[in-house]
Short mmCIF file of C-alpha atoms in Angstrom, two decimals:
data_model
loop_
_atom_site.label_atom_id
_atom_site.label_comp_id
_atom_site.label_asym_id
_atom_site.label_seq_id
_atom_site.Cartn_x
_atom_site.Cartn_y
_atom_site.Cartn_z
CA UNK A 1 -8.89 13.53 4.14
CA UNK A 2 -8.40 17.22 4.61
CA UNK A 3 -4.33 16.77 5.16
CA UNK A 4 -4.88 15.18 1.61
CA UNK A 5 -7.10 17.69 -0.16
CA UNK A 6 -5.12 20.36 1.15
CA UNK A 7 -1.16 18.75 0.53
CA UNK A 8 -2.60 17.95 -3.44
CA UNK A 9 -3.66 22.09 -3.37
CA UNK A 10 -7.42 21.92 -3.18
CA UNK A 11 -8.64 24.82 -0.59
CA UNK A 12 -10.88 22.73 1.57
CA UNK A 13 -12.48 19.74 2.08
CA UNK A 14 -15.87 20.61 0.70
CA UNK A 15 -14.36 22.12 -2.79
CA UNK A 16 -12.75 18.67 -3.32
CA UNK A 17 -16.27 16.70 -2.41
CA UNK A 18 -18.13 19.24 -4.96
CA UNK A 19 -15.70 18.67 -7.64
CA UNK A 20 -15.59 15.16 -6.86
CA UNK A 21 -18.93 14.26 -6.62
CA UNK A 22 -19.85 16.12 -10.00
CA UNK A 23 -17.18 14.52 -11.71
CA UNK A 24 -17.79 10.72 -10.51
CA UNK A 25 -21.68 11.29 -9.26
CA UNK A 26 -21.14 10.16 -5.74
CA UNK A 27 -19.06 12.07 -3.06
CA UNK A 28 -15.74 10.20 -2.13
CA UNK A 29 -17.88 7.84 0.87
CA UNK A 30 -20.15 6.47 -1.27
CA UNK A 31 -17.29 5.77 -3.87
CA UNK A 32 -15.10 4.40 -1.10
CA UNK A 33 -17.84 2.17 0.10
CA UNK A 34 -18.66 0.41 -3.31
CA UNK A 35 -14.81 -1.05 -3.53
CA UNK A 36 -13.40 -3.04 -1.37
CA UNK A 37 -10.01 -1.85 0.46
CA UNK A 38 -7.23 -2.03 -1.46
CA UNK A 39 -5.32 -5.28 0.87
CA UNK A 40 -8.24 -7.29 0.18
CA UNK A 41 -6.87 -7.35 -3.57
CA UNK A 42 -3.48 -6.21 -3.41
CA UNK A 43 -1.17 -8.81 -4.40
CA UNK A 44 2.44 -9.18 -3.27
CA UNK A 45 5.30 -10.72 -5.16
CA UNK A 46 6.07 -13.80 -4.19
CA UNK A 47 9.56 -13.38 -3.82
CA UNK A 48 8.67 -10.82 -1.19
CA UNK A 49 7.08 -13.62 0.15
CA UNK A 50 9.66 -16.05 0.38
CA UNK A 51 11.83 -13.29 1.37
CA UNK A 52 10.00 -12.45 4.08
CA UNK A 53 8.49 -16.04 5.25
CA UNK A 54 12.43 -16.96 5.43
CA UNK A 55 13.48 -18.80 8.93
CA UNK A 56 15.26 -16.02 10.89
CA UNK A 57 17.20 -18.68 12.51
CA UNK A 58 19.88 -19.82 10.03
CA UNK A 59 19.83 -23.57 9.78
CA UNK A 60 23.04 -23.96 8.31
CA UNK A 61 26.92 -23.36 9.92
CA UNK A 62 28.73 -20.81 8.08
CA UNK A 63 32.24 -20.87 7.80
CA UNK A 64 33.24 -17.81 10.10
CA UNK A 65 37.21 -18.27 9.74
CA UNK A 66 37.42 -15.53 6.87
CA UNK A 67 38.86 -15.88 3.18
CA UNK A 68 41.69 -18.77 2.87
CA UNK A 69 45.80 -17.64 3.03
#
């Protein structure tokens, strides 16, 4: 979390949990803890799904030989 605060241009930590915590009245734990994580409810295209559950094997001959004369 403090490679995050600090890349986004917060100073530390601890000013980003004040600020936070005032703005949404829980510091960034608590808040984290009351939702679940974000694959539990993430959903993913299913073409990316068929894409991806594709046989790596083919299952078919292609034709090798090249364009015709």
């Amino acid at each position: 979390m403090a490679e995050i605060c600090v890349s986004v241009g917060w100073t530390g930590v601890g000013s980003f949990t004040t600020t936070f915590t005032r703005v949404y009245g829980m510091p960034p734990t608590a808040y984290r803890a009351r939702f679940p994580a974000p694959e539990t409810y993430a959903m993913v295209p299913s073409c990316i799904l068929k894409f991806f559950g594709r046989p790596k094997n083919k299952s078919f001959r292609e034709d090798t030989a090249g364009p015709p004369p």
